[in-house]
Coordinates of N, CA, C and O in Angstrom, one line a residue:
M1 N 1.1 -1.0 0.0 CA 0.0 0.0 0.3 C 0.6 1.3 0.3 O 0.6 2.3 -0.4
K2 N 2.3 1.0 0.5 CA 3.1 2.3 0.3 C 3.1 2.9 -0.6 O 3.0 4.3 -1.2
P3 N 3.5 2.2 -2.2 CA 3.5 2.9 -3.3 C 2.3 3.4 -3.9 O 2.5 4.8 -4.0
V4 N 1.1 3.5 -3.3 CA 0.0 3.8 -3.7 C -0.4 5.2 -2.5 O -0.8 6.6 -3.5
R5 N 0.2 5.0 -1.7 CA -0.4 6.2 -0.8 C 0.9 7.2 -1.6 O 0.2 8.3 -1.5
S6 N 2.2 6.5 -1.9 CA 3.2 8.0 -2.0 C 2.9 8.7 -3.4 O 2.9 9.6 -3.5
L7 N 2.2 7.5 -4.3 CA 1.7 8.3 -5.6 C 0.9 9.6 -5.2 O 0.5 10.1 -6.1
A8 N -0.2 9.0 -4.6 CA -1.3 9.3 -4.7 C -1.1 10.8 -3.7 O -1.6 11.9 -4.4
R9 N -0.2 11.1 -3.1 CA 0.3 12.0 -2.3 C 0.7 13.1 -2.8 O 0.8 14.2 -3.2
V10 N 1.8 12.5 -3.8 CA 2.4 13.3 -5.3 C 1.4 13.8 -5.9 O 1.5 15.1 -6.4
M11 N 0.6 13.6 -6.8 CA -0.8 13.7 -7.3 C -1.6 14.6 -6.3 O -1.7 15.6 -7.3
L12 N -1.8 14.2 -5.4 CA -2.6 15.3 -4.4 C -2.3 16.8 -4.6 O -2.1 17.7 -4.6
S13 N -0.7 16.7 -4.1 CA 0.3 17.9 -3.9 C 0.8 18.6 -5.2 O 0.9 20.0 -5.2
G14 N 0.4 18.3 -6.4 CA 1.2 18.8 -7.7 C 0.4 19.8 -7.8 O 1.0 20.8 -7.9
I15 N -1.0 20.1 -7.8 CA -1.6 21.3 -8.2 C -1.1 22.6 -7.1 O -1.2 23.8 -7.2
F16 N -0.9 22.0 -5.6 CA 0.1 23.1 -4.6 C 0.4 23.3 -4.8 O 1.3 24.7 -4.7
V17 N 2.3 22.9 -5.5 CA 3.1 23.1 -5.9 C 3.1 24.1 -6.7 O 3.8 25.1 -6.8
V18 N 2.5 23.6 -8.1 CA 2.4 24.6 -9.4 C 1.8 25.9 -9.4 O 2.7 26.5 -9.5
S19 N 0.4 26.3 -8.5 CA 0.1 27.1 -8.5 C 0.5 27.7 -7.3 O 1.3 29.3 -7.5
G20 N 0.9 27.5 -6.5 CA 2.0 28.3 -5.2 C 3.3 28.6 -5.9 O 3.3 29.7 -5.5
A21 N 3.5 28.1 -6.7 CA 5.2 28.2 -7.0 C 4.8 30.0 -8.2 O 5.1 30.6 -8.2
R22 N 3.7 29.8 -9.0 CA 3.1 30.5 -10.1 C 2.8 31.7 -9.2 O 3.1 32.9 -9.5
N23 N 1.7 31.7 -8.4 CA 1.3 33.0 -7.7 C 1.9 33.4 -6.8 O 1.7 34.7 -6.4
L24 N 3.1 32.7 -6.1 CA 3.7 33.4 -5.2 C 4.9 33.9 -6.1 O 5.0 35.3 -5.9
R25 N 4.9 34.1 -7.9 CA 6.3 35.1 -7.9 C 5.3 36.1 -8.6 O 5.9 37.2 -8.7
N26 N 4.1 35.6 -8.8 CA 3.1 36.7 -9.8 C 1.5 36.9 -9.0 O 0.3 36.5 -9.4
P27 N 1.5 37.6 -7.8 CA 0.4 37.8 -7.0 C -0.9 38.4 -7.7 O -1.5 38.3 -7.4
G28 N -0.3 39.2 -8.2 CA -1.0 40.4 -9.1 C -2.0 40.0 -9.4 O -3.4 40.6 -9.4
R29 N -1.8 39.3 -10.2 CA -3.2 39.0 -11.1 C -4.4 38.0 -10.4 O -5.5 37.8 -10.8
L30 N -4.1 38.0 -8.7 CA -5.1 37.0 -7.9 C -5.6 38.5 -7.1 O -6.5 38.2 -6.4
V31 N -4.7 39.5 -7.0 CA -5.3 40.3 -6.1 C -6.7 40.9 -6.0 O -7.6 40.9 -4.9
P32 N -7.3 41.1 -7.1 CA -8.7 41.6 -7.6 C -9.8 40.5 -7.2 O -10.9 40.9 -6.1
A33 N -9.5 39.6 -7.1 CA -10.3 38.3 -7.0 C -10.1 38.2 -5.3 O -10.9 38.1 -4.3
A34 N -9.0 38.3 -5.0 CA -8.8 37.6 -3.2 C -9.3 39.3 -2.4 O -9.2 38.9 -1.0
Q35 N -9.5 40.4 -2.8 CA -9.8 41.8 -2.3 C -10.9 41.2 -1.4 O -10.6 41.4 0.0
P36 N -12.2 40.5 -1.9 CA -12.9 40.7 -0.7 C -13.0 39.8 0.3 O -13.3 39.9 1.9
I37 N -11.5 39.0 0.3 CA -11.3 38.0 1.3 C -10.3 38.5 2.4 O -10.7 38.3 3.0
A38 N -9.7 39.5 1.3 CA -8.7 39.8 2.3 C -9.1 41.1 3.5 O -9.1 40.9 4.2
D39 N -10.2 41.6 2.5 CA -11.1 42.7 3.4 C -11.4 42.2 4.7 O -11.8 42.7 5.6
K40 N -12.2 40.6 4.7 CA -12.7 39.9 5.8 C -11.7 39.7 6.9 O -12.1 39.7 8.1
V41 N -10.4 39.2 6.4 CA -9.7 38.6 7.4 C -8.8 39.8 8.0 O -8.2 39.6 9.0
T42 N -8.3 40.7 7.3 CA -7.4 42.2 7.7 C -7.9 42.5 9.0 O -7.0 42.3 10.1
P43 N -8.8 42.4 9.7 CA -9.2 42.9 10.8 C -9.0 41.6 12.0 O -8.5 42.1 13.0
L44 N -9.0 41.1 11.6 CA -8.9 39.1 12.4 C -7.3 39.2 12.6 O -6.5 39.1 13.7
I45 N -6.5 39.5 11.6 CA -4.9 39.6 11.4 C -4.4 40.6 12.5 O -3.7 40.5 13.3
Q46 N -5.4 42.0 11.8 CA -4.9 43.5 13.0 C -4.8 42.8 14.5 O -4.1 43.0 14.9
N47 N -5.9 42.4 14.7 CA -6.2 42.0 16.2 C -5.3 40.8 16.5 O -5.0 40.8 17.8
L48 N -4.5 39.9 15.9 CA -3.6 39.1 16.4 C -2.1 40.0 16.4 O -1.9 39.6 17.4
N49 N -2.1 40.7 15.2 CA -0.6 41.4 15.8 C -0.7 42.7 14.9 O -0.8 42.1 13.3
P50 N -0.7 43.7 15.0 CA -1.1 44.6 14.0 C 0.1 44.9 13.0 O 0.0 45.4 12.2
R51 N 1.8 44.3 13.4 CA 2.5 44.6 12.4 C 2.8 43.6 11.6 O 3.4 43.6 10.6
I52 N 1.9 42.8 11.4 CA 1.7 41.5 10.2 C 1.3 42.5 9.0 O 0.1 42.9 9.5
P53 N 1.5 42.5 8.0 CA 1.6 43.1 6.8 C 0.1 42.2 6.3 O -0.5 41.6 6.4
T54 N -0.8 43.1 6.2 CA -2.3 42.9 5.7 C -2.6 43.1 4.3 O -3.5 42.9 4.1
D55 N -1.8 43.9 3.5 CA -2.2 44.3 2.1 C -2.6 43.0 1.4 O -2.2 41.6 1.5
T56 N -3.1 43.1 0.5 CA -3.8 41.7 -0.3 C -2.9 41.1 -1.2 O -2.6 39.6 -0.9
A57 N -1.7 41.9 -1.5 CA -0.8 40.9 -2.2 C 0.4 40.0 -1.6 O 0.6 39.2 -2.0
T58 N 0.4 40.9 -0.1 CA 1.0 40.4 1.0 C 0.3 38.5 1.4 O 0.8 37.8 1.6
L59 N -1.0 39.1 1.6 CA -1.8 37.8 1.7 C -1.9 36.7 0.7 O -1.6 35.4 1.1
V60 N -1.8 37.2 -0.6 CA -2.0 35.9 -1.2 C -0.7 35.2 -1.4 O -0.5 34.1 -1.9
R61 N 0.8 36.1 -1.9 CA 2.1 35.3 -1.6 C 1.8 34.4 0.0 O 2.9 32.9 -0.3
A62 N 1.3 34.5 1.1 CA 1.6 34.2 2.1 C 0.8 32.7 2.0 O 1.4 31.9 1.9
N63 N -0.1 32.5 1.5 CA -1.2 31.8 0.9 C -0.2 30.7 0.0 O -0.5 29.2 0.5
S64 N 0.1 31.4 -1.3 CA 0.8 31.0 -2.1 C 2.1 29.8 -1.8 O 2.5 29.0 -2.0
A65 N 3.0 31.2 -0.9 CA 4.0 30.0 -0.1 C 3.5 28.7 0.9 O 3.9 27.6 1.3
T66 N 2.3 29.0 1.5 CA 2.1 27.9 2.2 C 2.1 26.7 1.3 O 2.0 25.4 2.2
Q67 N 1.2 26.7 0.6 CA 0.8 26.0 -0.8 C 2.1 25.2 -1.0 O 1.9 24.3 -0.8
L68 N 2.8 26.2 -1.8 CA 4.1 25.6 -1.9 C 4.7 24.5 -1.1 O 5.5 23.8 -1.3
I69 N 4.9 25.3 -0.1 CA 6.0 24.5 1.0 C 4.8 23.2 1.6 O 5.6 22.0 1.4
G70 N 3.4 23.3 1.8 CA 2.9 22.2 2.2 C 2.9 21.4 0.9 O 2.8 19.8 1.6
G71 N 2.3 21.5 -0.3 CA 2.4 21.3 -1.1 C 3.8 19.5 -1.3 O 3.8 18.4 -2.0
L72 N 4.8 20.2 -1.3 CA 6.2 20.0 -1.3 C 6.4 18.6 0.1 O 6.8 17.5 0.2
M73 N 5.7 19.2 1.3 CA 5.9 18.4 2.3 C 5.2 17.4 2.3 O 5.4 16.0 2.2
L74 N 3.9 17.4 1.5 CA 2.8 16.1 1.4 C 3.2 15.0 0.4 O 3.7 14.0 0.5
A75 N 4.2 15.7 -0.7 CA 4.8 15.0 -1.8 C 5.7 14.0 -1.4 O 6.2 13.3 -1.8
T76 N 6.6 15.1 -0.3 CA 8.0 13.8 -0.3 C 7.7 13.3 0.9 O 8.4 12.4 1.7
G77 N 6.8 13.3 1.5 CA 6.1 12.3 2.8 C 6.7 12.9 4.4 O 6.9 12.1 5.2
K78 N 6.8 14.3 4.3 CA 7.4 14.7 5.4 C 6.3 15.2 6.1 O 5.7 16.3 5.7
F79 N 6.1 14.7 7.4 CA 5.0 15.2 8.0 C 3.3 15.6 7.0 O 2.9 16.9 7.3
T80 N 2.9 14.5 6.7 CA 2.2 14.2 5.4 C 0.4 15.0 6.3 O 0.0 15.8 5.4
R81 N 0.5 14.8 7.2 CA -1.2 14.8 7.8 C -1.1 16.1 8.0 O -1.9 16.6 8.0
P82 N 0.0 16.8 9.1 CA -0.5 18.3 9.3 C -0.2 19.3 8.2 O -1.1 20.1 7.6
A83 N 0.4 18.8 7.2 CA 0.7 19.8 5.7 C -0.8 19.5 4.9 O -1.0 20.0 4.2
A84 N -1.6 18.5 5.0 CA -2.5 18.0 4.6 C -3.2 18.6 4.9 O -4.2 19.7 4.3
L85 N -3.4 18.9 6.4 CA -4.7 20.4 7.3 C -4.5 21.5 6.8 O -5.1 22.2 6.6
V86 N -3.3 21.8 6.8 CA -2.5 23.1 6.2 C -3.4 23.6 5.1 O -3.7 24.7 4.5
L87 N -3.2 22.4 3.9 CA -3.2 23.1 2.8 C -4.7 23.1 2.7 O -5.0 23.7 1.9
A88 N -5.6 21.8 3.2 CA -6.8 22.4 3.3 C -7.3 23.6 3.9 O -8.2 24.4 3.3
A89 N -6.8 23.9 4.7 CA -7.1 25.4 5.6 C -7.0 26.6 4.4 O -7.8 27.5 4.0
T90 N -5.5 26.5 3.6 CA -5.4 27.7 2.4 C -6.3 27.2 1.1 O -7.1 28.2 0.7
L91 N -7.2 26.1 1.2 CA -8.5 25.8 0.0 C -9.6 26.9 0.1 O -10.0 27.3 -0.6
V92 N -9.9 26.8 1.7 CA -10.7 27.7 2.3 C -11.0 29.3 1.2 O -11.7 29.4 0.4
P93 N -9.7 30.1 1.6 CA -10.3 31.4 1.0 C -9.3 31.2 -0.5 O -10.0 32.3 -1.4
T94 N -8.8 30.7 -1.3 CA -8.9 30.7 -2.2 C -9.8 30.2 -2.9 O -10.0 30.8 -4.1
T95 N -10.9 29.0 -2.5 CA -11.9 28.9 -3.5 C -13.0 29.9 -3.0 O -13.8 30.2 -4.0
A96 N -13.1 30.7 -1.7 CA -14.4 31.2 -1.9 C -13.9 32.8 -2.3 O -14.7 33.4 -3.1
G97 N -12.7 32.9 -2.8 CA -12.3 34.0 -3.5 C -12.0 33.8 -4.7 O -12.3 35.0 -5.5
G98 N -11.3 32.8 -5.1 CA -11.4 32.7 -6.6 C -12.3 31.7 -7.3 O -12.7 32.4 -8.3
H99 N -13.7 31.2 -6.5 CA -14.4 30.7 -7.8 C -15.9 30.6 -6.9 O -16.6 30.0 -6.7
P100 N -16.3 32.3 -6.9 CA -17.5 32.6 -6.2 C -18.7 32.5 -7.3 O -19.1 33.0 -7.9
F101 N -18.9 30.9 -7.7 CA -20.1 30.9 -8.8 C -21.5 31.6 -8.6 O -22.1 32.0 -9.5
W102 N -21.6 31.8 -7.1 CA -22.9 32.6 -6.7 C -23.2 33.5 -7.3 O -24.1 34.6 -7.5
N103 N -21.8 34.9 -7.3 CA -21.3 36.0 -7.9 C -21.9 36.2 -9.4 O -21.8 37.4 -9.6
N104 N -21.6 35.1 -10.4 CA -21.9 35.3 -11.5 C -23.4 35.5 -12.5 O -24.0 34.5 -11.8
D105 N -23.4 36.5 -13.2 CA -24.3 36.6 -13.9 C -24.5 35.7 -15.2 O -25.4 34.8 -15.7
D106 N -23.2 36.1 -15.6 CA -22.9 35.1 -16.7 C -22.8 33.2 -16.7 O -22.4 32.9 -15.8
P107 N -23.9 32.8 -17.5 CA -23.5 31.1 -17.0 C -22.6 30.4 -17.5 O -21.8 29.7 -16.8
A108 N -21.7 31.3 -18.6 CA -20.4 30.5 -18.7 C -19.5 30.5 -17.9 O -18.8 29.7 -17.3
A109 N -19.2 32.1 -17.0 CA -19.2 32.2 -16.1 C -19.0 31.5 -14.7 O -18.4 31.2 -14.1
R110 N -20.4 31.1 -14.8 CA -21.2 30.8 -13.8 C -20.8 29.1 -13.8 O -19.9 28.5 -12.6
N111 N -20.7 28.4 -14.6 CA -20.4 26.9 -14.7 C -19.1 26.8 -14.7 O -18.4 25.9 -14.2
N112 N -18.2 27.6 -15.2 CA -16.8 27.7 -15.1 C -16.3 27.6 -13.6 O -15.5 26.8 -13.0
N113 N -16.8 28.9 -12.8 CA -16.5 29.0 -11.2 C -17.2 27.7 -10.9 O -16.2 27.4 -9.5
Q114 N -17.7 27.5 -10.9 CA -18.6 26.1 -10.3 C -17.9 24.8 -10.4 O -17.6 24.6 -9.4
I115 N -17.4 24.6 -11.5 CA -16.4 23.2 -11.6 C -15.6 23.5 -11.0 O -14.9 22.6 -10.5
H116 N -14.9 24.7 -11.1 CA -13.4 25.0 -10.0 C -14.0 25.0 -8.9 O -13.0 24.0 -7.8
F117 N -14.9 25.4 -8.0 CA -15.3 25.1 -6.6 C -15.6 23.9 -6.4 O -14.6 23.5 -5.5
L118 N -16.4 23.0 -7.1 CA -16.6 21.6 -7.0 C -15.1 20.4 -6.8 O -14.8 20.2 -6.4
K119 N -13.8 21.3 -8.0 CA -12.6 20.2 -8.0 C -12.3 21.3 -6.8 O -11.4 20.2 -5.9
N120 N -12.3 22.1 -6.1 CA -11.5 22.7 -4.8 C -11.9 21.7 -3.5 O -11.4 21.5 -3.2
L121 N -13.3 21.5 -3.9 CA -14.3 20.8 -2.9 C -13.7 19.2 -2.7 O -13.2 18.7 -1.6
G122 N -13.4 18.8 -4.0 CA -12.8 17.6 -4.2 C -11.3 17.5 -3.2 O -10.8 16.5 -2.7
L123 N -10.2 18.7 -3.8 CA -9.2 18.3 -3.3 C -9.4 18.3 -2.2 O -8.4 18.1 -1.3
F124 N -10.3 19.2 -1.1 CA -10.5 19.8 0.3 C -10.7 17.9 0.9 O -10.0 17.6 1.9
G125 N -11.5 17.2 0.1 CA -12.1 15.8 0.7 C -10.5 15.0 0.7 O -10.6 14.6 1.5
G126 N -10.1 15.2 -0.6 CA -8.5 14.1 -0.3 C -7.8 14.8 0.3 O -7.4 13.6 0.8
L127 N -7.7 16.1 0.9 CA -6.7 16.8 2.0 C -7.0 15.8 3.2 O -6.1 15.9 4.3
L128 N -8.6 15.7 3.3 CA -9.1 15.6 4.8 C -8.7 14.0 4.3 O -8.3 13.5 6.2
L129 N -9.1 13.1 3.8 CA -8.6 11.6 3.8 C -6.8 11.7 4.3 O -6.5 10.6 4.7
A130 N -6.3 12.6 3.7 CA -4.6 12.1 4.2 C -4.5 13.1 5.0 O -3.3 12.3 5.8
A131 N -5.1 13.7 5.8 CA -4.7 14.2 7.0 C -5.3 13.4 7.8 O -4.7 12.7 9.1
A132 N -5.9 12.3 7.5 CA -6.5 11.1 8.8 C -5.8 9.7 8.5 O -6.1 8.8 9.2
D133 N -5.4 9.4 7.5 CA -4.3 8.8 7.0 C -3.1 8.3 8.0 O -2.3 9.0 8.0
T134 N -3.1 7.4 8.5 CA -2.1 7.0 9.7 C -1.6 5.6 9.1 O 0.0 5.4 9.6
E135 N -1.5 5.6 7.7 CA -0.3 4.6 6.8 C -0.6 3.2 7.5 O 0.7 2.4 7.5
G136 N -1.8 2.9 8.0 CA -2.4 1.6 9.0 C -1.5 1.2 9.8 O -1.5 0.3 10.8
K137 N -0.7 2.1 10.6 CA -0.3 2.4 11.9 C -1.7 2.8 12.9 O -2.0 3.5 12.5
P138 N -1.4 2.6 14.1 CA -2.5 3.1 14.9 C -2.6 4.7 15.1 O -1.0 5.1 15.3
G139 N -3.2 5.6 15.3 CA -3.5 7.0 15.5 C -3.2 7.4 17.0 O -2.8 6.2 17.4
L140 N -3.0 8.6 16.9 CA -2.6 8.9 18.2 C -3.6 8.8 19.4 O -3.5 7.9 20.2
R141 N -5.2 8.7 18.9 CA -5.9 8.8 19.9 C -6.1 6.9 20.1 O -5.8 7.3 21.6
W142 N -5.8 6.3 19.4 CA -6.1 4.9 19.7 C -4.7 4.3 20.4 O -5.1 3.8 21.3
R143 N -3.6 5.2 20.0 CA -2.0 5.1 20.7 C -2.5 5.3 22.4 O -1.8 4.6 23.4
T144 N -2.9 6.5 22.6 CA -3.4 7.3 23.6 C -4.1 6.4 24.7 O -4.2 6.0 25.6
G145 N -5.5 5.8 23.9 CA -6.7 5.0 24.7 C -6.0 3.9 25.1 O -5.9 3.0 26.2
H146 N -4.8 3.3 24.4 CA -4.1 1.9 24.6 C -3.4 1.9 25.8 O -3.3 0.6 26.4
R147 N -2.6 2.9 25.7 CA -1.6 3.5 26.7 C -2.4 3.5 28.0 O -2.1 2.9 29.8
I148 N -3.5 4.1 28.2 CA -4.3 4.6 29.4 C -5.1 3.4 29.9 O -4.7 2.8 31.1
N149 N -5.0 2.3 29.0 CA -6.0 0.9 29.3 C -5.0 0.3 30.0 O -4.9 -0.6 31.3
H150 N -3.6 0.1 29.0 CA -2.5 -0.9 29.9 C -2.0 -0.3 31.4 O -1.6 -1.2 31.8
S151 N -2.1 0.8 31.0 CA -1.7 1.7 32.5 C -2.6 1.2 33.6 O -2.0 0.6 34.9
R152 N -4.0 1.1 33.1 CA -4.7 1.2 34.3 C -4.6 -0.5 34.8 O -5.2 -1.0 35.7
R153 N -4.4 -1.3 33.8 CA -4.5 -2.7 34.2 C -3.4 -3.4 34.6 O -3.1 -4.1 35.9
S154 N -2.4 -2.3 34.7 CA -0.6 -2.8 35.1 C -1.0 -2.1 36.8 O -0.4 -2.5 37.8
V155 N -1.8 -1.1 37.2 CA -2.6 -0.7 37.9 C -3.5 -1.8 38.9 O -3.0 -1.5 40.5
Q156 N -4.2 -1.5 38.5 CA -5.2 -3.0 38.8 C -4.5 -4.4 39.3 O -4.2 -5.0 40.7
R157 N -3.4 -4.7 38.7 CA -2.9 -5.8 39.0 C -1.9 -5.4 40.1 O -1.7 -6.3 41.4
A158 N -1.1 -4.4 40.1 CA -0.5 -3.7 41.2 C -1.2 -3.9 42.8 O -0.9 -4.3 43.9
V159 N -2.3 -3.4 42.5 CA -3.2 -3.8 43.8 C -3.6 -4.7 44.1 O -3.5 -5.0 45.3
R160 N -3.9 -5.6 43.3 CA -4.1 -6.9 43.5 C -2.9 -7.5 44.1 O -3.1 -8.6 45.1
T161 N -1.9 -7.9 43.6 CA -0.7 -7.9 44.3 C -0.1 -7.7 45.6 O -0.1 -8.7 46.7
A162 N -0.5 -6.3 45.8 CA -0.1 -5.8 47.0 C -1.5 -6.4 48.3 O -0.9 -6.7 49.3
R163 N -2.7 -6.3 47.3 CA -3.4 -7.0 48.7 C -3.3 -8.8 48.8 O -3.6 -9.0 50.1
R164 N -2.9 -9.2 47.6 CA -3.0 -10.7 48.5 C -1.3 -11.0 49.5 O -0.9 -11.3 50.3
E165 N -0.2 -10.0 48.8 CA 0.9 -10.0 50.1 C 0.4 -9.5 51.0 O 1.2 -9.9 52.3
A166 N -0.4 -8.4 51.3 CA -1.0 -8.2 52.6 C -1.9 -9.2 53.3 O -1.2 -9.4 54.2
K167 N -2.6 -10.0 52.9 CA -3.1 -10.7 53.1 C -2.4 -12.1 54.1 O -2.3 -13.0 54.6
I168 N -1.2 -12.3 52.8 CA -0.2 -13.7 53.3 C 0.6 -12.8 54.3 O 0.8 -13.7 55.1
A169 N 0.7 -11.2 54.4 CA 1.4 -10.7 56.2 C 0.8 -11.0 57.4 O 1.2 -11.5 58.0
V170 N -0.6 -10.7 57.1 CA -1.4 -10.5 57.9 C -1.3 -12.2 58.3 O -1.4 -12.5 59.6
R171 N -1.5 -13.6 57.5 CA -1.9 -14.6 58.1 C -0.6 -15.3 58.9 O -0.4 -16.1 59.5
S172 N 0.6 -14.7 58.2 CA 1.9 -15.0 58.6 C 2.1 -14.4 59.9 O 2.5 -15.3 60.9
A173 N 1.7 -13.6 60.4 CA 1.6 -12.7 61.7 C 1.0 -13.4 62.5 O 1.3 -13.6 64.0
A174 N -0.4 -13.4 62.0 CA -1.3 -14.5 63.1 C -0.6 -15.7 63.0 O -0.9 -16.2 64.6
T175 N -0.1 -16.4 62.5 CA 0.3 -17.8 62.4 C 1.4 -18.1 63.5 O 1.9 -18.5 64.6
A176 N 2.5 -16.7 63.2 CA 3.6 -16.5 64.1 C 2.8 -16.1 65.6 O 3.6 -16.7 66.3
R177 N 1.9 -15.7 65.7 CA 1.7 -15.3 67.5 C 1.1 -16.3 67.8 O 1.3 -16.9 69.4
R178 N 0.2 -17.4 67.3 CA -0.4 -18.5 67.6 C 1.0 -19.8 67.9 O 0.6 -20.4 69.0
I179 N 1.8 -19.7 67.3 CA 2.6 -20.9 67.4 C 3.9 -20.3 68.8 O 4.5 -19.1 68.3
P180 N 3.6 -21.1 69.7 CA 4.6 -20.2 70.7 C 6.2 -20.7 70.2 O 6.5 -21.9 69.5
G181 N 7.4 -19.5 70.6 CA 8.7 -19.7 69.9 C 9.3 -20.7 70.9 O 10.2 -21.1 71.3

């Protein structure tokens, strides 16, 4: 299954690497489409830290760099689960800003944006699957529960052993008192 997973991750990451590199070099073509989203997130970013640049071109570059780096991480198999989650998060503003088919009056433009919106929705689903994929190994939730249950059983065994030893000690002491020495 490893070759299939590796190939699927490379195929899934391709769009992020290519578009991330392209948009990082030339963010200007995306600025008009990204402006409405940037206007909404700018106050949130300013509340976080007023020194963070919030001009639309910088936000497009940051999103593009994140997609490029996340795509490379996913393709190379390094930190694949976090990379997939980060890439999924970058798709939200990209899709909302780049393909708002609900705002198009022209049927051809509406259809084109709807197709790209649905494509991004499919990518989002694939990234969620990649984020959930433990490559056949137990996930953190299972390992934590397993470790807790193992610890609980160990404590219960220790308590039973201690009770048994205490009973033996009490019997020995009682026997020692009855037998005259």
